[in-house]
Amino acid sequence: MLDQFQHVFRSHLTPLSFIKRSAFVYPNKTAIVHGDKRYTYREFGERVNRLASALKARGFKKGDRCAVLLPNIPPMLDAHFGVMLAGGLIVPINIRLAPAEVEYILNHSGASFLICDTEFAKVVEPIRKNLQTVKHFIDVNDEPGHGSLGGTDYEAFLQEGSPDPVEWCIEDELEEVSINYTSGPTGRPKGVVFCHRGAYLNAINEVLETHQHPESVYMWTLPMFHCNGWCFTWGVTALGATHVCLRRFDPEAVWPLIKKEGVTHFNGAPVVLIALLNASNRPKKVEGPLTITTAGAPPSPTLIENVQAMGAEIIHVYGLTETYGPTTICASTPDT
Amino acid sequence: MLDQFQHVFRSHLTPLSFIKRSAFVYPNKTAIVHGDKRYTYREFGERVNRLASALKARGFKKGDRCAVLLPNIPPMLDAHFGVMLAGGLIVPINIRLAPAEVEYILNHSGASFLICDTEFAKVVEPIRKNLQTVKHFIDVNDEPGHGSLGGTDYEAFLQEGSPDPVEWCIEDELEEVSINYTSGPTGRPKGVVFCHRGAYLNAINEVLETHQHPESVYMWTLPMFHCNGWCFTWGVTALGATHVCLRRFDPEAVWPLIKKEGVTHFNGAPVVLIALLNASNRPKKVEGPLTITTAGAPPSPTLIENVQAMGAEIIHVYGLTETYGPTTICASTPDT
């Protein structure tokens, strides 16, 4: 079967098809919300092309690694498609790590680029002299008042690229797209490698199992550096649904945001849900449909009851970095 | 990448995973409704294993073809998994074809088995002597008062098999699972071949794009012999949702069925929707959420308005047998 005619009936499974399709089908629909900023799917697609072509223009090649040290802001979504589009692997780094851990991951992954929010310049500065492979620093200036690594401003970097479509360079859908470092109980962090096919499949299954659809509005309480946001970075985009960014988690700020943006879905560990339920401004009942997917630790029966009492749907999933995030679900089986 | 270790991180995409998972996760949930009959997912899974092992016990081998001449009744769903599980290809035949066309398809496909509802014995009887490859006739006695081909009764045939799991025999996810014959404007019907991977992917995307979820109740107005029911035979099963069978389409009978079974989704050509809207007993407003997916011909603006005025959601898709049924959708783009 794996013959010369396969290209006529078989295409590679890759998240790149998600942004390509949504930018084509939903050019004027809101793709990303970040405070007062709004990007349509056309703009999102163009920024992804810009990032990919800017990386390539600086010599980034197939199989190269681009690390990101970013909170849940639009450049993090750009990077989830743009790095892959340039043929490389994204290496999302936990923003809560200590400098020595960041150093280990940057060197171990062999990242040639680091896209870093200026808030975390203070983490990188002390270890900068120890970095063996990073040649290009890109500063994301999302919030004023932080230091800087003195790299290229991210928005200026995008201007080095072009919004025109970048040609895919996939030869095999099992080619790698991401390395997520995860710490086991022993030793150094281990890099878990995701491929195009796996990312495509898990992304689609995540949004299917959490009942999302093109009109969904997904809020980023879950860090995108955890298993690429449990693959929702890709899945929400696949549907042409709306990403609502959240630079940092503040329970009191979340409830007004849910109301303002009409959020229908978000994910979070039980500790996040507990914080939200304890917020002083939390409504007694949610106004619209709201589906909350939880994992990371077992939600207590009390927590489940309290979420349901608000009129929200709660879905409990389980997985690990090695399985692209959630891979199994506590299915509702009323009759058993 | 296609190396000896691939089996540890890559599994074949196949609809067989759908029935395996749903029988495991939802053993006591209703999988199939047919009049007063009810099959749980455990029973559905067991019937699929029985069919596959019964076929194999009679010498059915990998790559063999099993034709079915059946309306939308439970054996048609069994066959959509059981034939594939036995390693073969299902050949669903349009029940409205004339004997000469059925003869052509049976001979051209090289079917060794024919599972035939007794209602269509009258179609096969006249051409029986011309059949070159069919060796086994299985009669489905779903409705009394029809003739018979004198073959093995379907339920008795299932008893020749075992409910125990049948081992998959997939070596490549591009192996064929189905042949759907479709008539172009010229010449004889052409057989369109589906493979495991394509069936898996289109099934998942159909249920995602038509907003189904595990609690959905899907009614079979659309013939399953059209592109394997646009892959919904597999997709509804993937979710662990409920299939509501419909032996024949009678608009006056459909509305009470929708109410009785809590139907949330069905598919049909515009002519089917028009018949339903003109039914004397149709409600002014639908009681619960109802999503109707239409294709086959363009729905008129009036039809779309009338469906929406009932409070139902209408989704317009387009495709052809060569694309596994619907492959593109009229996406809702409010801003464009």
mmCIF file of N, CA and C in Angstrom, chain B residues 177-236:
data_model
loop_
_atom_site.group_PDB
_atom_site.id
_atom_site.type_symbol
_atom_site.label_atom_id
_atom_site.label_comp_id
_atom_site.label_asym_id
_atom_site.label_seq_id
_atom_site.Cartn_x
_atom_site.Cartn_y
_atom_site.Cartn_z
ATOM 1 N N VAL B 177 -11.548 -1.620 3.757
ATOM 2 C CA VAL B 177 -12.620 -2.098 4.644
ATOM 3 C C VAL B 177 -13.996 -2.089 3.991
ATOM 4 N N SER B 178 -14.130 -1.399 2.871
ATOM 5 C CA SER B 178 -15.477 -1.219 2.327
ATOM 6 C C SER B 178 -15.406 -0.903 0.843
ATOM 7 N N ILE B 179 -16.401 -1.369 0.094
ATOM 8 C CA ILE B 179 -16.543 -0.939 -1.301
ATOM 9 C C ILE B 179 -17.967 -0.407 -1.474
ATOM 10 N N ASN B 180 -18.093 0.860 -1.792
ATOM 11 C CA ASN B 180 -19.398 1.459 -2.065
ATOM 12 C C ASN B 180 -19.514 1.690 -3.564
ATOM 13 N N TYR B 181 -20.513 1.071 -4.163
ATOM 14 C CA TYR B 181 -20.712 1.263 -5.602
ATOM 15 C C TYR B 181 -21.537 2.520 -5.833
ATOM 16 N N THR B 182 -21.087 3.289 -6.794
ATOM 17 C CA THR B 182 -21.766 4.547 -7.086
ATOM 18 C C THR B 182 -21.824 4.711 -8.594
ATOM 19 N N SER B 183 -22.953 5.208 -9.081
ATOM 20 C CA SER B 183 -23.118 5.335 -10.529
ATOM 21 C C SER B 183 -22.793 6.739 -10.974
ATOM 22 N N GLY B 184 -21.851 6.857 -11.867
ATOM 23 C CA GLY B 184 -21.596 8.135 -12.507
ATOM 24 C C GLY B 184 -22.585 8.281 -13.651
ATOM 25 N N PRO B 185 -22.442 9.336 -14.429
ATOM 26 C CA PRO B 185 -23.366 9.536 -15.548
ATOM 27 C C PRO B 185 -23.143 8.544 -16.687
ATOM 28 N N THR B 186 -22.072 7.822 -16.655
ATOM 29 C CA THR B 186 -21.808 6.898 -17.755
ATOM 30 C C THR B 186 -21.477 5.513 -17.226
ATOM 31 N N GLY B 187 -21.861 4.511 -17.980
ATOM 32 C CA GLY B 187 -21.400 3.146 -17.750
ATOM 33 C C GLY B 187 -21.910 2.506 -16.479
ATOM 34 N N ARG B 188 -21.189 1.510 -16.041
ATOM 35 C CA ARG B 188 -21.554 0.683 -14.907
ATOM 36 C C ARG B 188 -21.196 1.363 -13.588
ATOM 37 N N PRO B 189 -21.806 0.905 -12.496
ATOM 38 C CA PRO B 189 -21.407 1.454 -11.192
ATOM 39 C C PRO B 189 -19.922 1.214 -10.932
ATOM 40 N N LYS B 190 -19.304 2.185 -10.256
ATOM 41 C CA LYS B 190 -17.886 2.073 -9.908
ATOM 42 C C LYS B 190 -17.769 1.794 -8.410
ATOM 43 N N GLY B 191 -16.852 0.961 -8.053
ATOM 44 C CA GLY B 191 -16.669 0.638 -6.638
ATOM 45 C C GLY B 191 -15.647 1.562 -5.998
ATOM 46 N N VAL B 192 -16.080 2.291 -4.963
ATOM 47 C CA VAL B 192 -15.180 3.192 -4.234
ATOM 48 C C VAL B 192 -14.687 2.462 -2.989
ATOM 49 N N VAL B 193 -13.392 2.393 -2.842
ATOM 50 C CA VAL B 193 -12.803 1.621 -1.753
ATOM 51 C C VAL B 193 -12.418 2.540 -0.597
ATOM 52 N N PHE B 194 -12.870 2.198 0.591
ATOM 53 C CA PHE B 194 -12.482 2.922 1.806
ATOM 54 C C PHE B 194 -11.434 2.083 2.549
ATOM 55 N N CYS B 195 -10.561 2.788 3.283
ATOM 56 C CA CYS B 195 -9.588 2.060 4.112
ATOM 57 C C CYS B 195 -9.808 2.390 5.592
ATOM 58 N N HIS B 196 -9.157 1.626 6.460
ATOM 59 C CA HIS B 196 -9.288 1.828 7.915
ATOM 60 C C HIS B 196 -9.030 3.284 8.308
ATOM 61 N N ARG B 197 -7.911 3.815 7.857
ATOM 62 C CA ARG B 197 -7.501 5.168 8.248
ATOM 63 C C ARG B 197 -8.535 6.211 7.811
ATOM 64 N N GLY B 198 -8.942 6.122 6.550
ATOM 65 C CA GLY B 198 -9.903 7.095 6.044
ATOM 66 C C GLY B 198 -11.239 6.997 6.766
ATOM 67 N N ALA B 199 -11.669 5.782 7.034
ATOM 68 C CA ALA B 199 -12.948 5.589 7.727
ATOM 69 C C ALA B 199 -12.871 6.156 9.142
ATOM 70 N N TYR B 200 -11.763 5.901 9.814
ATOM 71 C CA TYR B 200 -11.566 6.434 11.167
ATOM 72 C C TYR B 200 -11.632 7.961 11.146
ATOM 73 N N LEU B 201 -10.854 8.547 10.259
ATOM 74 C CA LEU B 201 -10.730 10.010 10.261
ATOM 75 C C LEU B 201 -12.034 10.685 9.856
ATOM 76 N N ASN B 202 -12.692 10.165 8.814
ATOM 77 C CA ASN B 202 -13.917 10.844 8.419
ATOM 78 C C ASN B 202 -15.010 10.649 9.462
ATOM 79 N N ALA B 203 -15.069 9.480 10.062
ATOM 80 C CA ALA B 203 -16.085 9.237 11.099
ATOM 81 C C ALA B 203 -15.931 10.236 12.251
ATOM 82 N N ILE B 204 -14.708 10.408 12.723
ATOM 83 C CA ILE B 204 -14.471 11.325 13.842
ATOM 84 C C ILE B 204 -14.820 12.757 13.429
ATOM 85 N N ASN B 205 -14.408 13.134 12.244
ATOM 86 C CA ASN B 205 -14.673 14.504 11.828
ATOM 87 C C ASN B 205 -16.156 14.757 11.587
ATOM 88 N N GLU B 206 -16.900 13.762 11.127
ATOM 89 C CA GLU B 206 -18.344 13.940 10.935
ATOM 90 C C GLU B 206 -19.040 14.247 12.264
ATOM 91 N N VAL B 207 -18.735 13.452 13.270
ATOM 92 C CA VAL B 207 -19.442 13.668 14.538
ATOM 93 C C VAL B 207 -18.970 14.951 15.225
ATOM 94 N N LEU B 208 -17.711 15.318 14.995
ATOM 95 C CA LEU B 208 -17.216 16.576 15.557
ATOM 96 C C LEU B 208 -17.916 17.766 14.890
ATOM 97 N N GLU B 209 -17.989 17.746 13.587
ATOM 98 C CA GLU B 209 -18.551 18.884 12.855
ATOM 99 C C GLU B 209 -20.076 18.975 12.987
ATOM 100 N N THR B 210 -20.727 17.867 13.339
ATOM 101 C CA THR B 210 -22.184 17.934 13.520
ATOM 102 C C THR B 210 -22.546 17.995 15.004
ATOM 103 N N HIS B 211 -21.530 18.302 15.821
ATOM 104 C CA HIS B 211 -21.757 18.618 17.240
ATOM 105 C C HIS B 211 -22.369 17.464 18.010
ATOM 106 N N GLN B 212 -21.892 16.263 17.748
ATOM 107 C CA GLN B 212 -22.366 15.133 18.537
ATOM 108 C C GLN B 212 -21.478 14.912 19.745
ATOM 109 N N HIS B 213 -22.009 14.178 20.705
ATOM 110 C CA HIS B 213 -21.292 13.872 21.934
ATOM 111 C C HIS B 213 -21.840 12.548 22.467
ATOM 112 N N PRO B 214 -21.249 12.029 23.536
ATOM 113 C CA PRO B 214 -21.667 10.681 23.957
ATOM 114 C C PRO B 214 -23.159 10.557 24.299
ATOM 115 N N GLU B 215 -23.812 11.658 24.649
ATOM 116 C CA GLU B 215 -25.237 11.565 24.995
ATOM 117 C C GLU B 215 -26.140 11.760 23.784
ATOM 118 N N SER B 216 -25.558 11.925 22.619
ATOM 119 C CA SER B 216 -26.384 12.131 21.418
ATOM 120 C C SER B 216 -27.220 10.894 21.108
ATOM 121 N N VAL B 217 -28.376 11.143 20.498
ATOM 122 C CA VAL B 217 -29.248 10.066 20.021
ATOM 123 C C VAL B 217 -29.438 10.318 18.524
ATOM 124 N N TYR B 218 -28.859 9.452 17.736
ATOM 125 C CA TYR B 218 -28.804 9.654 16.288
ATOM 126 C C TYR B 218 -29.823 8.747 15.590
ATOM 127 N N MET B 219 -30.692 9.347 14.804
ATOM 128 C CA MET B 219 -31.745 8.593 14.107
ATOM 129 C C MET B 219 -31.332 8.334 12.662
ATOM 130 N N TRP B 220 -31.551 7.087 12.202
ATOM 131 C CA TRP B 220 -31.079 6.660 10.885
ATOM 132 C C TRP B 220 -32.081 6.912 9.768
ATOM 133 N N THR B 221 -32.323 8.177 9.465
ATOM 134 C CA THR B 221 -33.089 8.522 8.263
ATOM 135 C C THR B 221 -32.225 8.321 7.021
ATOM 136 N N LEU B 222 -30.961 8.613 7.134
ATOM 137 C CA LEU B 222 -30.022 8.453 6.016
ATOM 138 C C LEU B 222 -29.701 6.977 5.811
ATOM 139 N N PRO B 223 -29.806 6.465 4.576
ATOM 140 C CA PRO B 223 -29.486 5.050 4.363
ATOM 141 C C PRO B 223 -28.019 4.740 4.681
ATOM 142 N N MET B 224 -27.818 3.656 5.365
ATOM 143 C CA MET B 224 -26.446 3.246 5.687
ATOM 144 C C MET B 224 -25.703 2.752 4.456
ATOM 145 N N PHE B 225 -26.459 2.469 3.372
ATOM 146 C CA PHE B 225 -25.743 2.036 2.167
ATOM 147 C C PHE B 225 -25.188 3.210 1.373
ATOM 148 N N HIS B 226 -25.461 4.433 1.785
ATOM 149 C CA HIS B 226 -24.827 5.601 1.158
ATOM 150 C C HIS B 226 -23.521 5.908 1.884
ATOM 151 N N CYS B 227 -22.404 5.572 1.262
ATOM 152 C CA CYS B 227 -21.085 5.852 1.866
ATOM 153 C C CYS B 227 -21.046 5.407 3.321
ATOM 154 N N ASN B 228 -21.513 4.184 3.567
ATOM 155 C CA ASN B 228 -21.534 3.669 4.939
ATOM 156 C C ASN B 228 -22.230 4.654 5.876
ATOM 157 N N GLY B 229 -23.347 5.201 5.378
ATOM 158 C CA GLY B 229 -24.080 6.174 6.201
ATOM 159 C C GLY B 229 -23.251 7.409 6.488
ATOM 160 N N TRP B 230 -22.544 7.863 5.438
ATOM 161 C CA TRP B 230 -21.654 9.035 5.573
ATOM 162 C C TRP B 230 -20.660 8.832 6.720
ATOM 163 N N CYS B 231 -20.331 7.582 6.984
ATOM 164 C CA CYS B 231 -19.404 7.219 8.074
ATOM 165 C C CYS B 231 -20.003 7.379 9.474
ATOM 166 N N PHE B 232 -21.294 7.726 9.565
ATOM 167 C CA PHE B 232 -21.906 7.845 10.895
ATOM 168 C C PHE B 232 -22.119 6.476 11.546
ATOM 169 N N THR B 233 -22.170 5.404 10.739
ATOM 170 C CA THR B 233 -22.214 4.057 11.336
ATOM 171 C C THR B 233 -21.056 3.912 12.325
ATOM 172 N N TRP B 234 -19.893 4.409 11.897
ATOM 173 C CA TRP B 234 -18.698 4.318 12.731
ATOM 174 C C TRP B 234 -18.625 5.478 13.733
ATOM 175 N N GLY B 235 -18.972 6.678 13.305
ATOM 176 C CA GLY B 235 -18.797 7.865 14.148
ATOM 177 C C GLY B 235 -19.676 7.861 15.393
ATOM 178 N N VAL B 236 -20.938 7.506 15.219
ATOM 179 C CA VAL B 236 -21.858 7.484 16.376
ATOM 180 C C VAL B 236 -21.365 6.442 17.389
#
